[in-house]
PDB file of C-alpha atoms in Angstrom:
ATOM      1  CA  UNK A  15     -11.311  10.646  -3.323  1.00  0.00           C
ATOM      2  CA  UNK A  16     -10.400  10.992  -6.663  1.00  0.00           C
ATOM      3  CA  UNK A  17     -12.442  13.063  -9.922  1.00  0.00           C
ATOM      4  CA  UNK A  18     -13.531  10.317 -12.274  1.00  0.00           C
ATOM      5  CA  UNK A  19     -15.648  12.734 -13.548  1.00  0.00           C
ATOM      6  CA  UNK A  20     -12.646  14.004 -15.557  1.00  0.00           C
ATOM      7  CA  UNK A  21      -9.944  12.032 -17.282  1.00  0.00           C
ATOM      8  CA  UNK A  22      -7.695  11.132 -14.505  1.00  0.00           C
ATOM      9  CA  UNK A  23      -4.095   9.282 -14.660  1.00  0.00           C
ATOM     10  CA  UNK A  24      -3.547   6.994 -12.389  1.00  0.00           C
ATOM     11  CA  UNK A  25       0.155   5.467 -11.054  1.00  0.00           C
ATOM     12  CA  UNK A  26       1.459   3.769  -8.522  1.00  0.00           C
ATOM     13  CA  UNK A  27       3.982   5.014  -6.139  1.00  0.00           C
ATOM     14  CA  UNK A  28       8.138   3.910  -5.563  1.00  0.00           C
ATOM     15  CA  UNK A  29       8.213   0.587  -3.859  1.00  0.00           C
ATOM     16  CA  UNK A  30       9.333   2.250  -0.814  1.00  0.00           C
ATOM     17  CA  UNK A  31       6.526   4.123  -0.490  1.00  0.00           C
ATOM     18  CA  UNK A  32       3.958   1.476  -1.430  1.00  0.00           C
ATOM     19  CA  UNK A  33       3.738   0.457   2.542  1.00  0.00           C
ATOM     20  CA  UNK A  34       2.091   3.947   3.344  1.00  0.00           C
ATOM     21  CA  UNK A  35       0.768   5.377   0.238  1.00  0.00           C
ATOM     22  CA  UNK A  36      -1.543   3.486  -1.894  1.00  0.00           C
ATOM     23  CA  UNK A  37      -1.825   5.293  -5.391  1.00  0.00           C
ATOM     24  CA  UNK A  38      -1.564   8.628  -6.818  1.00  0.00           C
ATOM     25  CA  UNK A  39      -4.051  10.580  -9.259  1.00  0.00           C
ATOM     26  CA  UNK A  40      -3.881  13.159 -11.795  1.00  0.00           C
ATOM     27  CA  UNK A  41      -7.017  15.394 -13.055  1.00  0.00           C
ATOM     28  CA  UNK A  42      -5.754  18.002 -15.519  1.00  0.00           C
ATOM     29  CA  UNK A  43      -7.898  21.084 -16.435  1.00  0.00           C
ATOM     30  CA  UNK A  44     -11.073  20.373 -14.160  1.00  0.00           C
ATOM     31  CA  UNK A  45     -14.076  21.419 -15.957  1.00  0.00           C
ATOM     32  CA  UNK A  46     -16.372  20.401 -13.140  1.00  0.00           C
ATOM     33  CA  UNK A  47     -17.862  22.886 -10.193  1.00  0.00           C
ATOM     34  CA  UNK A  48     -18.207  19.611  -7.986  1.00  0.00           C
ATOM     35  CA  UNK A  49     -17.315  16.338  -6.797  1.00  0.00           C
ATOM     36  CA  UNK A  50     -19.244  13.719  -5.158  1.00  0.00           C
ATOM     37  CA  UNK A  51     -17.397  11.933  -2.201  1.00  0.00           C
ATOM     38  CA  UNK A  52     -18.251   8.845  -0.897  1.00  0.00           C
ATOM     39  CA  UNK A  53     -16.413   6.760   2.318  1.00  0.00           C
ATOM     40  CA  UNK A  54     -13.109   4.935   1.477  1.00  0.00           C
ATOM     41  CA  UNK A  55     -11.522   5.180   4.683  1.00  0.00           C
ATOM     42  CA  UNK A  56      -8.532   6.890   3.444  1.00  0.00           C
ATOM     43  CA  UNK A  57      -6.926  10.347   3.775  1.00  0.00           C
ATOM     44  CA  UNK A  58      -6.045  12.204   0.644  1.00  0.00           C
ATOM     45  CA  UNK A  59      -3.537  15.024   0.469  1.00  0.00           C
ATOM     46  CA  UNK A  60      -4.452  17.142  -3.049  1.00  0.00           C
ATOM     47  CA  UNK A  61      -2.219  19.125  -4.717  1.00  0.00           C
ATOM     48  CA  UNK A  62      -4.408  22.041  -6.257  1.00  0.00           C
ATOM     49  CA  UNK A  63      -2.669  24.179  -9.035  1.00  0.00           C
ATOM     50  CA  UNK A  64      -4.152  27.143 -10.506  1.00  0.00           C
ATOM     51  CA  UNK A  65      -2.057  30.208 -12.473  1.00  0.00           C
ATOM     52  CA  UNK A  66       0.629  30.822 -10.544  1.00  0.00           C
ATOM     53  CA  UNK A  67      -1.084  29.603  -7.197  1.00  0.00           C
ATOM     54  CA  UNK A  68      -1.042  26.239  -5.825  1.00  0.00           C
ATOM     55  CA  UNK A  69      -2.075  24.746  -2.459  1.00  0.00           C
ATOM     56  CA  UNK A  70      -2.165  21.566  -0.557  1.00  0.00           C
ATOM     57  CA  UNK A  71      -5.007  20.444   1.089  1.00  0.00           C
ATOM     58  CA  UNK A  72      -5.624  17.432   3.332  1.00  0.00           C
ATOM     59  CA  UNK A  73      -9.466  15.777   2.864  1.00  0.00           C
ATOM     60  CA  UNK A  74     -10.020  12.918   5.931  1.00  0.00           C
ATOM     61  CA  UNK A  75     -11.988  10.239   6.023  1.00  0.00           C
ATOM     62  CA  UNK A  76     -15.261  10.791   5.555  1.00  0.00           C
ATOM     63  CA  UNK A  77     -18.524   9.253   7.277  1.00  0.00           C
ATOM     64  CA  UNK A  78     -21.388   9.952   4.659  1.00  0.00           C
ATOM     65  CA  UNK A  79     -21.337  11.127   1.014  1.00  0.00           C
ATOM     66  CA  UNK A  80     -20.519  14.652   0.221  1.00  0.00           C
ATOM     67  CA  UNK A  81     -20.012  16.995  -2.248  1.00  0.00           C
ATOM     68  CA  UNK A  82     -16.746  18.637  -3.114  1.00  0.00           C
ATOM     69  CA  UNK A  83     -16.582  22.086  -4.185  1.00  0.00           C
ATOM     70  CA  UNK A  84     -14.144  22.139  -7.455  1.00  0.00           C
ATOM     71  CA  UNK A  85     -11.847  24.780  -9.138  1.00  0.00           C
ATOM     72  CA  UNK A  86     -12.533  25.241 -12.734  1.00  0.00           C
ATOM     73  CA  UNK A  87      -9.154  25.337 -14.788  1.00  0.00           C
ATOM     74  CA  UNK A  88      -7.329  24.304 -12.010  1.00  0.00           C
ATOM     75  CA  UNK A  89      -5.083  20.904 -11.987  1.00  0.00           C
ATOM     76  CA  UNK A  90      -5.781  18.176  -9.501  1.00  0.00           C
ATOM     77  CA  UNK A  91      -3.132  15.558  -7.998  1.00  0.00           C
ATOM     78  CA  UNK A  92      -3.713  13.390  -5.280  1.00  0.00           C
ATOM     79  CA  UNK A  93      -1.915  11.229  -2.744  1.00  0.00           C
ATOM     80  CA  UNK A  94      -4.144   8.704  -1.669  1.00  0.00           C
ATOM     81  CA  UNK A  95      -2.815   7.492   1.958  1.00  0.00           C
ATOM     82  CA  UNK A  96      -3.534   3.585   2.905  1.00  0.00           C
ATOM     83  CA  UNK A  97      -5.983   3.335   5.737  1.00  0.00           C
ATOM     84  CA  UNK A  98      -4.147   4.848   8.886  1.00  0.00           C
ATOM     85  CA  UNK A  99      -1.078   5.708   7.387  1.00  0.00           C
ATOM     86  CA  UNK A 100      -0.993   9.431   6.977  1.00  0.00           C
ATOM     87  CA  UNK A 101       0.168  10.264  10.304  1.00  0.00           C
ATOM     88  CA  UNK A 102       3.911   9.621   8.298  1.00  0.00           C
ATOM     89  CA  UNK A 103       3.203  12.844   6.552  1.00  0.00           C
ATOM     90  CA  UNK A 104       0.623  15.169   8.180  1.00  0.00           C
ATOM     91  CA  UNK A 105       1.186  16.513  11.797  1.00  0.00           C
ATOM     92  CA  UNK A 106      -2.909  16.430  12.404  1.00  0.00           C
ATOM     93  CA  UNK A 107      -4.235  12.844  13.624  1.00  0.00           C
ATOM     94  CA  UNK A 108      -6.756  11.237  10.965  1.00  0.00           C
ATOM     95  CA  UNK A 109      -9.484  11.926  13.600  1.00  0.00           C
ATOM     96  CA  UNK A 110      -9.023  15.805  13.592  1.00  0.00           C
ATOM     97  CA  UNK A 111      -8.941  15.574   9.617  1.00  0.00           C
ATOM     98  CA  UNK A 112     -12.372  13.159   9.837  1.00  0.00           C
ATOM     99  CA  UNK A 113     -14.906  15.645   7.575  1.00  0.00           C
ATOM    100  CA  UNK A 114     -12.982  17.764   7.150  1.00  0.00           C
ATOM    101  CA  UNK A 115     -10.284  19.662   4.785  1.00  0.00           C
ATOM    102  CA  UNK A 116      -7.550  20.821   6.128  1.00  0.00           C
ATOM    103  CA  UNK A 117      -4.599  23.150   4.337  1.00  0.00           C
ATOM    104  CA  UNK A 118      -1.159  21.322   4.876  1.00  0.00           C
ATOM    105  CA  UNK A 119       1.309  23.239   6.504  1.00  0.00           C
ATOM    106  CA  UNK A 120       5.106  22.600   7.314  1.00  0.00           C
ATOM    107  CA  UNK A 121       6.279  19.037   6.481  1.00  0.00           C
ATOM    108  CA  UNK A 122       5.601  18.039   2.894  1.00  0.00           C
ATOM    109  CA  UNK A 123       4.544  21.666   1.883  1.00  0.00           C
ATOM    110  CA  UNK A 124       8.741  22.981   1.344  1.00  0.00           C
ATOM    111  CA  UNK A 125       9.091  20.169  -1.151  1.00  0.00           C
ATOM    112  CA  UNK A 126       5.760  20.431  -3.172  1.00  0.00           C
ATOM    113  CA  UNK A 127       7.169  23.477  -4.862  1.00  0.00           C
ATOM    114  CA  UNK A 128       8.980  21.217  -7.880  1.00  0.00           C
ATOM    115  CA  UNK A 129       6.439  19.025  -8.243  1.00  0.00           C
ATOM    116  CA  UNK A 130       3.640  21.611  -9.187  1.00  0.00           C
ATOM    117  CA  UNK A 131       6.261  23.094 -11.518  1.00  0.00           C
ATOM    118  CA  UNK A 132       6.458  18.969 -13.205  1.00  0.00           C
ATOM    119  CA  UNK A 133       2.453  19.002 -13.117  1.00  0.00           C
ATOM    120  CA  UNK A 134       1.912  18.321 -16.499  1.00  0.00           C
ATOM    121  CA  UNK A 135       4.700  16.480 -17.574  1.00  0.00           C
ATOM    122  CA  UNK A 136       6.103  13.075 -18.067  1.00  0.00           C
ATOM    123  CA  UNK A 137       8.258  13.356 -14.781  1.00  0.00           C
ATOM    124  CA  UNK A 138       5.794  14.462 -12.115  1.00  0.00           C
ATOM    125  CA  UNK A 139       5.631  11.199 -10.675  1.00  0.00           C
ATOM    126  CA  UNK A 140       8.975  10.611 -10.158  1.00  0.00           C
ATOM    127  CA  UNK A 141       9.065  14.434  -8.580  1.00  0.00           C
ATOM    128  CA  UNK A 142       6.335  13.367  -6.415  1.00  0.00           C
ATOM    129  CA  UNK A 143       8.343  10.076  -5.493  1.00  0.00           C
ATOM    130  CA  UNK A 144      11.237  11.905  -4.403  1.00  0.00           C
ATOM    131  CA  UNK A 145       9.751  14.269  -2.371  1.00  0.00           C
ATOM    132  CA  UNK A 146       8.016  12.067  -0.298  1.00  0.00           C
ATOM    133  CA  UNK A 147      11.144   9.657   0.414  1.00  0.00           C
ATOM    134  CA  UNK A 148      13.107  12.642   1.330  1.00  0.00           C
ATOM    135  CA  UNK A 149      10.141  13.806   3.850  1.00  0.00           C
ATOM    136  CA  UNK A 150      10.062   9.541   5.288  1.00  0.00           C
ATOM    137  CA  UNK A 151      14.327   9.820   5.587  1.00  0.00           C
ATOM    138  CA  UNK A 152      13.966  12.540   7.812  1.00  0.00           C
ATOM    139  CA  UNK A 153      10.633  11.869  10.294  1.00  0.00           C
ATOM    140  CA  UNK A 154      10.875   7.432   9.948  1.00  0.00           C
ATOM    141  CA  UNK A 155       7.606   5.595   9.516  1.00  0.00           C
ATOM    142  CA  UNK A 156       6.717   4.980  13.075  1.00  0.00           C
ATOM    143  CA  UNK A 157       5.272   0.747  13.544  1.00  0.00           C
ATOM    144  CA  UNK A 158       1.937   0.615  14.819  1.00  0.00           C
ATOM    145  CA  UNK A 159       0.340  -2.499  15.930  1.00  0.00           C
ATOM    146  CA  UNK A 160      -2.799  -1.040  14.480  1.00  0.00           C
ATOM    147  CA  UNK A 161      -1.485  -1.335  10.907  1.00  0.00           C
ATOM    148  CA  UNK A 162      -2.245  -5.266  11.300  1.00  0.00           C
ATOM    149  CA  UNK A 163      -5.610  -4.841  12.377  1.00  0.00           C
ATOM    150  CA  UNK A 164      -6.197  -2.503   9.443  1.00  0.00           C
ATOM    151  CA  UNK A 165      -4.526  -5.116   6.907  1.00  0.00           C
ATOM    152  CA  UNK A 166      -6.664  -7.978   8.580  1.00  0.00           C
ATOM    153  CA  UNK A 167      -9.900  -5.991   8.220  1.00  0.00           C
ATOM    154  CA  UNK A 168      -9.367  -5.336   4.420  1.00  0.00           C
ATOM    155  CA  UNK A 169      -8.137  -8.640   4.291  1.00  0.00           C
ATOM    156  CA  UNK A 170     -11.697 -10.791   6.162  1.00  0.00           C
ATOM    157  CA  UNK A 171     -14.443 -11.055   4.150  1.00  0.00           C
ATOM    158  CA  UNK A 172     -17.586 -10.656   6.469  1.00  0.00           C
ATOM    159  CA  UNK A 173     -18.754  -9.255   9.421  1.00  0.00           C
ATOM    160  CA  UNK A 174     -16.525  -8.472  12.087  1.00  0.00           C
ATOM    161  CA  UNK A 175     -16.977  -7.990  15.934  1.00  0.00           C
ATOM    162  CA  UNK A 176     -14.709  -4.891  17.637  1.00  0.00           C
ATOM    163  CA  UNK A 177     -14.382  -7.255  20.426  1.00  0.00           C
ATOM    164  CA  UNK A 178     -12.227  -9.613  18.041  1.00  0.00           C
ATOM    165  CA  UNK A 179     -10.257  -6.499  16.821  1.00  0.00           C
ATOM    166  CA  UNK A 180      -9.632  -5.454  20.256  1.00  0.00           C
ATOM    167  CA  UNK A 181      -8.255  -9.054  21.671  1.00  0.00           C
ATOM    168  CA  UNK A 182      -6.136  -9.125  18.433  1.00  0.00           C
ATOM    169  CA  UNK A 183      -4.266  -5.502  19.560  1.00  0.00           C
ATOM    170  CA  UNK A 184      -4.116  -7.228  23.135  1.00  0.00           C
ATOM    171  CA  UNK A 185      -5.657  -4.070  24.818  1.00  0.00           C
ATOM    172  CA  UNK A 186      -9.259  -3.262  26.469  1.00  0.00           C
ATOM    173  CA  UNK A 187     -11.807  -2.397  24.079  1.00  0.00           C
ATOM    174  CA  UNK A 188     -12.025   1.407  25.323  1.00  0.00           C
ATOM    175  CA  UNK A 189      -8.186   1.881  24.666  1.00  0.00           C
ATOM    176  CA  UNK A 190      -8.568  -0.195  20.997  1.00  0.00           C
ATOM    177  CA  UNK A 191     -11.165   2.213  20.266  1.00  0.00           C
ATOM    178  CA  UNK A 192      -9.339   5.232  21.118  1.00  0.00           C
ATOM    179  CA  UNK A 193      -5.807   4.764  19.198  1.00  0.00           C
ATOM    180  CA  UNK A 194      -7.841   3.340  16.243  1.00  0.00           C
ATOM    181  CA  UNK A 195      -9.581   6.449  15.919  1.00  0.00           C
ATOM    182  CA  UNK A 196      -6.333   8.843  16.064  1.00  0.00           C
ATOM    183  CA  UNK A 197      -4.835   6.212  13.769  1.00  0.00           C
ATOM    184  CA  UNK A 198      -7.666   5.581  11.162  1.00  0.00           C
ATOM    185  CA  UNK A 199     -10.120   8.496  11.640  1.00  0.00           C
ATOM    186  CA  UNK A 200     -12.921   6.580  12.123  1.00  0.00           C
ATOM    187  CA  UNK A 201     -14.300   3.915  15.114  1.00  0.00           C
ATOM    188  CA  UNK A 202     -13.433   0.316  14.634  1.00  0.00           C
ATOM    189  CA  UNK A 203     -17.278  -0.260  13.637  1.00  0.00           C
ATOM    190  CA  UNK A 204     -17.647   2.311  10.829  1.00  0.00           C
ATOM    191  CA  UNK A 205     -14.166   1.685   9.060  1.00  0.00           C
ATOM    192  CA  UNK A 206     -15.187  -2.383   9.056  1.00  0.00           C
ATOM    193  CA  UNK A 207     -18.576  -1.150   7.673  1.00  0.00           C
ATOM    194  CA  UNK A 208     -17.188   1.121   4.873  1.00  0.00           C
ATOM    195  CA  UNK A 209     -14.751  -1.592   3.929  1.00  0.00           C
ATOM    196  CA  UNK A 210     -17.653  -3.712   3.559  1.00  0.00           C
ATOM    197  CA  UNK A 211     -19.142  -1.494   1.626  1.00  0.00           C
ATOM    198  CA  UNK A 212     -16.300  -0.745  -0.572  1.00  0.00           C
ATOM    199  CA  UNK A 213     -16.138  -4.249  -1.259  1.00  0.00           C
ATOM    200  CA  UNK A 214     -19.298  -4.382  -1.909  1.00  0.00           C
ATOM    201  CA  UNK A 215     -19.381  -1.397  -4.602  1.00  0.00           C
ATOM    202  CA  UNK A 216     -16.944  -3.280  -6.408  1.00  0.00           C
ATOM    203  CA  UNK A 217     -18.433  -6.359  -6.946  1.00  0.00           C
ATOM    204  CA  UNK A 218     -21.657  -4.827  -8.082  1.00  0.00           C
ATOM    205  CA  UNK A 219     -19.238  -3.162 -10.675  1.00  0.00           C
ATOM    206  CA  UNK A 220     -17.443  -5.736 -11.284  1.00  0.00           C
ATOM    207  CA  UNK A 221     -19.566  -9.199 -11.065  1.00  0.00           C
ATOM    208  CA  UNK A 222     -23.105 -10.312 -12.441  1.00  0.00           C
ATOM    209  CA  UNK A 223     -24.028 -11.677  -9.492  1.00  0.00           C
ATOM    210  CA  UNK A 224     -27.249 -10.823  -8.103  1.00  0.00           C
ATOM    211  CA  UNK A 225     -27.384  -8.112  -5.235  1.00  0.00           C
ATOM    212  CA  UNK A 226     -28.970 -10.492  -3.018  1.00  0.00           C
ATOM    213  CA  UNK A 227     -25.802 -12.520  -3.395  1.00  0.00           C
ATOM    214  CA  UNK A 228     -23.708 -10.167  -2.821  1.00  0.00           C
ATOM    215  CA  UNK A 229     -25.270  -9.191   0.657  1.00  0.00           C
ATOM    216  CA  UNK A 230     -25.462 -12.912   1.703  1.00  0.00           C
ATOM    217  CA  UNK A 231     -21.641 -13.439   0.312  1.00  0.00           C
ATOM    218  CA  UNK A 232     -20.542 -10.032   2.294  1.00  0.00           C
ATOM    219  CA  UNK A 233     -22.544 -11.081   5.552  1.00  0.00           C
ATOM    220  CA  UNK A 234     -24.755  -8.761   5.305  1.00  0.00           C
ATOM    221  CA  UNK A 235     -28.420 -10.027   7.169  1.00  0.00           C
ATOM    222  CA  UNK A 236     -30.044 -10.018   3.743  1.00  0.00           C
ATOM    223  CA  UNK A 237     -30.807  -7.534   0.614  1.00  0.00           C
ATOM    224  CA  UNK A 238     -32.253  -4.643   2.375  1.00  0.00           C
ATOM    225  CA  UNK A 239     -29.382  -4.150   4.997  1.00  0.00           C
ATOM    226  CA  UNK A 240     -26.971  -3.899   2.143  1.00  0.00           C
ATOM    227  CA  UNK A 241     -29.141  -1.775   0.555  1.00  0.00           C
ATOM    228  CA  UNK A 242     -29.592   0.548   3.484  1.00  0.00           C
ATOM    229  CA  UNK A 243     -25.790   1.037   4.067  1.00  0.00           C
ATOM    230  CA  UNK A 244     -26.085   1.884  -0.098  1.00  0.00           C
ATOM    231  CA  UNK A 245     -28.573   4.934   1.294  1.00  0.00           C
ATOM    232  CA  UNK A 246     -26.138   5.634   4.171  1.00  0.00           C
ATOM    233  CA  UNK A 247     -22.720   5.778   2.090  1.00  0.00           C
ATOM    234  CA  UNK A 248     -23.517   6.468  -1.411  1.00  0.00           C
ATOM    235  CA  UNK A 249     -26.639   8.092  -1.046  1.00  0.00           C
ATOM    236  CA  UNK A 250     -28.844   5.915  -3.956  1.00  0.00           C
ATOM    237  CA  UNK A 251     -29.971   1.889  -3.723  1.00  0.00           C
ATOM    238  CA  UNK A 252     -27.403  -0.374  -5.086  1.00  0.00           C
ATOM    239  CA  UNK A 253     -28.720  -0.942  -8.267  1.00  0.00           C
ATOM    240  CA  UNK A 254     -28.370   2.449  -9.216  1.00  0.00           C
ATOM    241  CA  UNK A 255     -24.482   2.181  -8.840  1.00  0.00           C
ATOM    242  CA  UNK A 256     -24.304  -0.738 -11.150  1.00  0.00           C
ATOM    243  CA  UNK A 257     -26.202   0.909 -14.043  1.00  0.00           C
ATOM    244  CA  UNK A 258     -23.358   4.203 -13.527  1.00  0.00           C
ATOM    245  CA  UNK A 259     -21.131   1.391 -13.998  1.00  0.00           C
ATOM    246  CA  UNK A 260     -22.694  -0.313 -16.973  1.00  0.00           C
ATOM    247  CA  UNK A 261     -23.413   3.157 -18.465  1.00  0.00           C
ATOM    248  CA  UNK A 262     -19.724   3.863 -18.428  1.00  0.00           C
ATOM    249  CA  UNK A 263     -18.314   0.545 -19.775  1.00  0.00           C
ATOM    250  CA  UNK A 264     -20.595   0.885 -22.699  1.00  0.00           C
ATOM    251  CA  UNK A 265     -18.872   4.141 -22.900  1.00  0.00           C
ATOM    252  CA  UNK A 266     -15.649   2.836 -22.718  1.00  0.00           C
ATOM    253  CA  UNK A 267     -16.685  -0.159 -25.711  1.00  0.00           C
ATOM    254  CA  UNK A 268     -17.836   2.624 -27.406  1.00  0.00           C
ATOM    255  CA  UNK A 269     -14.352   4.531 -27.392  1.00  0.00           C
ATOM    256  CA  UNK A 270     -12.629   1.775 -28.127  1.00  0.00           C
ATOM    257  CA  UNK A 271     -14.480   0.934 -31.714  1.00  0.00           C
ATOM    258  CA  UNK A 272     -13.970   4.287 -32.764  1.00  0.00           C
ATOM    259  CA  UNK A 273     -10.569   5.117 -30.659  1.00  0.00           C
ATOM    260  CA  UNK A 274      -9.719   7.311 -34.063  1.00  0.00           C
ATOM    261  CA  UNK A 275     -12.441   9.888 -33.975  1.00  0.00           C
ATOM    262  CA  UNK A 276     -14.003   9.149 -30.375  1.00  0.00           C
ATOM    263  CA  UNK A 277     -12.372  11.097 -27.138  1.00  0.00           C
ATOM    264  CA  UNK A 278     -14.191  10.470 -23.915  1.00  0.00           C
TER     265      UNK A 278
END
């Protein structure tokens, strides 16, 4: 997750850290009451800062899109985990955190204290950064054979059969299943489907190709299954996301001609 709604600062983490953690994201003075969510396959931790208060809260993968409740005033910063890798820094599996948000106890909670006091300035990142190496030098990353399926599902363009995932981790299907899910939060099906659709979402944004295309280069059977798993992840048809997207570039051209008197 992350609140484009708002101007939000993106940056990547220390090299170290870059194995586990795949970005982190800033949202300064929300001014919105909600958030939509849609599936990534990820597990954020979010850093929530408000007065004096602050608390950290862990959002897991989620199935279907949702809306987030939001804090007006309040200061957002995220942690966005890589696909399976937050059991390095939360006690609770991804599959008790699936749909859920949990408040983060223990672990990285001690440390958080001098990062929400950097919030909003030039060295929160590298606050951030430390905290979280500290926290890895004293519970190590623990190896996982499931971390190469994960890699070799973002990795495959196409369908993929759970039977292929499970003869790659060299263990019956039922057992695959089963430490996936603790792992990943989700079943080896869904997490290949929302990577598919992930993939999908981008090239719509990114690409002119038509969305027939798209669903035959992705595997999909044709048009209208891609555009059902649109209705079952985002909530609206396809071509709906890529006028959001045009919308917003036109925006963005916009700012840029008049980047003296135009703040978006």
């Amino acid at each position: 997750m992350s609140l484009s709604n708002q101007p939000v600062h993106v940056a990547l983490p220390a090299a170290p850290l870059r194995p586990y953690i795949s970005h982190y994201w800033l949202s300064l003075d929300n001014s919105d009451k909600t958030y939509s969510v849609t599936p990534d396959g990820a597990v954020d931790v979010v850093v929530v800062v408000g007065g004096a208060s602050y608390r950290l809260d862990a959002f897991g993968t989620t199935t279907k899109r949702s809306e987030l409740q939001l804090d007006v005033g309040s200061h957002y910063l995220g942690i966005r985990f890589r696909p399976g890798q937050s059991r390095h820094f939360l006690d609770a599996k991804a599959s008790e955190l699936r749909d859920a948000v949990h408040s983060v106890e223990g672990g990285l909670l001690p440390g958080m204290l001098s990062v929400v006091e950097s919030i909003s300035t030039d060295s929160l990142f590298t606050r951030l950064d430390a905290v979280l190496l500290q926290h890895l030098k004293q519970e190590s990353p623990r190896r996982s054979r499931i971390d190469d399926i994960v890699r070799y599902v973002e990795a495959t363009q196409g369908p993929l059969r759970v039977a292929e995932l499970a003869e790659m981790y060299c263990r019956s299907r039922r057992q695959f299943e089963r430490v996936f899910l603790d792992a990943v939060g989700l079943s080896p099906k869904l997490f290949v489907e929302i990577i598919r659709f992930r993939r999908a979402s981008a090239l719509l944004v990114k690409s002119t190709l038509p969305i027939a295309r798209i669903a035959a280069n992705l595997g999909y059977a044709d048009q209208s299954h891609l555009t059902h798993e649109f209705g079952r992840f985002f909530g609206r048809p396809p071509s709906q996301l890529r006028e959001h997207a045009a919308f917003l570039q036109d925006r963005g051209r916009l700012a840029e001609h008049n980047a003296d008197s135009l703040y978006l």
